[in-house]
Coordinates of N, CA and C in Angstrom, one line a residue:
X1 N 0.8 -1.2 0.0 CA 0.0 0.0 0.0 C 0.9 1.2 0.0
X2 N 0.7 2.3 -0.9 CA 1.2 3.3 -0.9 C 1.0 4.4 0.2
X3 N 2.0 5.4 0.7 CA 1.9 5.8 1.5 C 1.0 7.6 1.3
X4 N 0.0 8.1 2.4 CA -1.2 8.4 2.3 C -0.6 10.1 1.5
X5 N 0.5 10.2 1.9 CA 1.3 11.6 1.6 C 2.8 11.1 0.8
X6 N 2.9 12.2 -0.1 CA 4.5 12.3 -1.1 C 4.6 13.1 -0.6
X7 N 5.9 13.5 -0.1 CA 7.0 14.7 0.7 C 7.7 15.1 -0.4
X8 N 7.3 16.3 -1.6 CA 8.7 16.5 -2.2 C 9.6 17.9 -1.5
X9 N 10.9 18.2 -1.3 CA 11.0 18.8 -0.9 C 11.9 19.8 -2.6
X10 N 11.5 21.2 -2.6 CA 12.1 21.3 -3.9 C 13.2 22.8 -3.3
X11 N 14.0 22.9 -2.8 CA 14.7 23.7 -1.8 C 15.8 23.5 -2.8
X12 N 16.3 24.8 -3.7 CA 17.6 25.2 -4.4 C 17.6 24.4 -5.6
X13 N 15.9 24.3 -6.1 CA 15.6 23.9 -7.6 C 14.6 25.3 -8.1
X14 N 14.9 24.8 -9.1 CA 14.6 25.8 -10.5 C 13.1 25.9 -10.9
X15 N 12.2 26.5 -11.4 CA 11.3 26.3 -11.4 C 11.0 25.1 -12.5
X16 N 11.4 25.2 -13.2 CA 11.6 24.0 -14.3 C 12.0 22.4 -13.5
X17 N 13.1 22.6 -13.0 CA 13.1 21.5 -12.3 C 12.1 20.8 -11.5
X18 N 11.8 21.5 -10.6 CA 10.9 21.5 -9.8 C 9.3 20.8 -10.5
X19 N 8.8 21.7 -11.5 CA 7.8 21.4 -11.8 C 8.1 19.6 -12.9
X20 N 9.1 19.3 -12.7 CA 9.8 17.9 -13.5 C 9.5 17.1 -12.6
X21 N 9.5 17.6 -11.1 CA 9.9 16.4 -9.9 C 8.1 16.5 -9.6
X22 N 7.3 17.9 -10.0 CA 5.7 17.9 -9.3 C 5.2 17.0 -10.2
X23 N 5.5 17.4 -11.5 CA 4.7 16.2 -12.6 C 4.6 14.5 -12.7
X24 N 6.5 14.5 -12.2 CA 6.7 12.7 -12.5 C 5.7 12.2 -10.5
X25 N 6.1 12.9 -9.7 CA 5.0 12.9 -8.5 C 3.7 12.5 -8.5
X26 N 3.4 13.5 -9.4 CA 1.7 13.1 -9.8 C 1.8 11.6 -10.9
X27 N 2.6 11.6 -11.4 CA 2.2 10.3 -12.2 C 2.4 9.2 -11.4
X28 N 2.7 8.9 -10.4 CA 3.0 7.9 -9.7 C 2.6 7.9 -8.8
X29 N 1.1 8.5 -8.3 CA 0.6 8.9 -7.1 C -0.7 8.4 -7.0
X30 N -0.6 6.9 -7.6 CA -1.8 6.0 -7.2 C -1.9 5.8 -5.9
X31 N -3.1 6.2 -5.4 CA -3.5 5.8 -3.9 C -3.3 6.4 -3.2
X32 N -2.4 7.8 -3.7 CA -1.9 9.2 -2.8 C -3.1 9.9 -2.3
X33 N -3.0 10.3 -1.4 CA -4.0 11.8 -0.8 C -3.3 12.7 -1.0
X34 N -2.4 13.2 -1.1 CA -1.9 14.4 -1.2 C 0.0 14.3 -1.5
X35 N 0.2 15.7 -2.3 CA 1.8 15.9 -2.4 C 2.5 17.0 -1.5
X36 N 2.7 16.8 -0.8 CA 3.0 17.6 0.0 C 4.8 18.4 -0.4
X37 N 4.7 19.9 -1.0 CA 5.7 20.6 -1.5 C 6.3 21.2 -0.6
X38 N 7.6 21.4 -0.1 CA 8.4 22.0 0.5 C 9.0 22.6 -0.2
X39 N 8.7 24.6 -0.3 CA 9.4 25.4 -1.3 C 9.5 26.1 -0.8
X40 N 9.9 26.5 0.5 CA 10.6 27.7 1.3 C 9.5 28.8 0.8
X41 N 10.3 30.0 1.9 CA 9.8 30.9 1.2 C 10.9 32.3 1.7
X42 N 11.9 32.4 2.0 CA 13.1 32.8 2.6 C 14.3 32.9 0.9
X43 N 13.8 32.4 0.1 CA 14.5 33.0 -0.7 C 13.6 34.1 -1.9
X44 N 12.3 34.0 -1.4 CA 11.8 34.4 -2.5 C 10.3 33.4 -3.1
X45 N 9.5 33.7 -3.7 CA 8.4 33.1 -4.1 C 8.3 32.5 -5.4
X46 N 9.0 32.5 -6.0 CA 8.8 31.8 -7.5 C 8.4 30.4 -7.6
X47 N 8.9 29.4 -6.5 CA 8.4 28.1 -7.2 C 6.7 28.4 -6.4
X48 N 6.8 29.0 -5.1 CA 5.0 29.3 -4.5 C 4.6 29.9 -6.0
X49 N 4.7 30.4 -6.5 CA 4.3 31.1 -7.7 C 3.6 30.0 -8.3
X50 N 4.5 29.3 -9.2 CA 4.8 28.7 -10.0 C 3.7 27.2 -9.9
X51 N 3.9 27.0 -8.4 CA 2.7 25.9 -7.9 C 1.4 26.3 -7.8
X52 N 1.5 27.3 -7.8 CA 0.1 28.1 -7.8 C -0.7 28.1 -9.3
X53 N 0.6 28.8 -10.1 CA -0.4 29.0 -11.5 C -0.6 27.7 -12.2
X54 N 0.4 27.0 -12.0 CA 0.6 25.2 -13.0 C -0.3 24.4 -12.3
X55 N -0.7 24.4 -10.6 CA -1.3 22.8 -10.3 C -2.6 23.7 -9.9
X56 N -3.5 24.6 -9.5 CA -4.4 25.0 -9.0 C -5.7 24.2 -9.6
X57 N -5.5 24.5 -11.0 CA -6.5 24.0 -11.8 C -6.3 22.6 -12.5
X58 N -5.3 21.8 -12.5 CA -4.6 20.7 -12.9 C -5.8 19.4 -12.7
X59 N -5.8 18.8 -14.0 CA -6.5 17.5 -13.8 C -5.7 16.9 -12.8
X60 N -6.7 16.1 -12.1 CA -6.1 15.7 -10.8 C -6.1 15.9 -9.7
X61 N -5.9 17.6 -9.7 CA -6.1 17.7 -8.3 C -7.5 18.7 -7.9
X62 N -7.5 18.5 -6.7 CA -8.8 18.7 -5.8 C -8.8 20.4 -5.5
X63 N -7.3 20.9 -5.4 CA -7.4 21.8 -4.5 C -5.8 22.1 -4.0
X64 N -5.6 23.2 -3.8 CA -3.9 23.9 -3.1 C -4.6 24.0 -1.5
X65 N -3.6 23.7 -0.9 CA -3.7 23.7 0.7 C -2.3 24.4 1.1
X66 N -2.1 25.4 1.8 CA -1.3 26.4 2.5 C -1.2 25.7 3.5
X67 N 0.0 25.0 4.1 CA 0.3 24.6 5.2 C 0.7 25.5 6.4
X68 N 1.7 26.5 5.4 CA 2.5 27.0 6.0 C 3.2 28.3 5.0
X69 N 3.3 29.4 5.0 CA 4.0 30.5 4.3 C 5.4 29.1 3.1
X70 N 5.6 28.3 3.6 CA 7.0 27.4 2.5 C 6.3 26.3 2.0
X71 N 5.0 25.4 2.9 CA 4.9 24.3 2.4 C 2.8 24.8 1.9
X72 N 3.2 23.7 0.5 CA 2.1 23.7 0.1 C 1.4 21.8 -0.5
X73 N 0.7 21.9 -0.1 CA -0.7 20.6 -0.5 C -1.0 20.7 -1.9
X74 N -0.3 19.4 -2.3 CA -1.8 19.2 -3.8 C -2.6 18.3 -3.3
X75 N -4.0 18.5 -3.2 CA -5.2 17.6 -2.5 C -5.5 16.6 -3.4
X76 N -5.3 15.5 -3.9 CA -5.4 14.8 -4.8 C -7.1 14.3 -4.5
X77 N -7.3 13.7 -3.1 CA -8.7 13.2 -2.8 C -8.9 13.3 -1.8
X78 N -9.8 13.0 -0.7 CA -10.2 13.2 0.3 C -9.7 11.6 1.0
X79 N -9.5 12.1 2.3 CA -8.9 11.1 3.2 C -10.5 10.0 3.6

């Protein structure tokens, strides 16, 4: 059984990068509830940006969850 949350942490990646590691994430996120992103926010906002305008509306997901000013939720389904 897959575990109920993905931790990616994307800390001194690019936005490009990053959105490489959110995509292949989601493709392999059978049985996931959620992606849970760690993208600071002490350097600046671009990948918060960046998760914002790319996954908000994204087949697949449910919904963005604000954990915290660094970490952000893709809600894939309900627990």
């Amino acid at each position: 059984m897959a575990s109920a949350i993905i931790t990616l942490d994307l800390h001194g990646k690019t936005c490009y990068n990053a959105k490489v590691s959110i995509d292949a994430a989601l493709k392999r996120s059978r049985g996931v509830y959620r992606i849970r992103l760690i993208h600071g926010f002490n350097n600046g906002t671009a990948l918060k940006s960046m998760i914002r305008e790319e996954y908000a509306k994204r087949q697949g997901v449910k919904r963005l969850e604000s954990i915290s000013d660094g970490i952000t939720d893709l809600v894939l389904r309900e627990f």
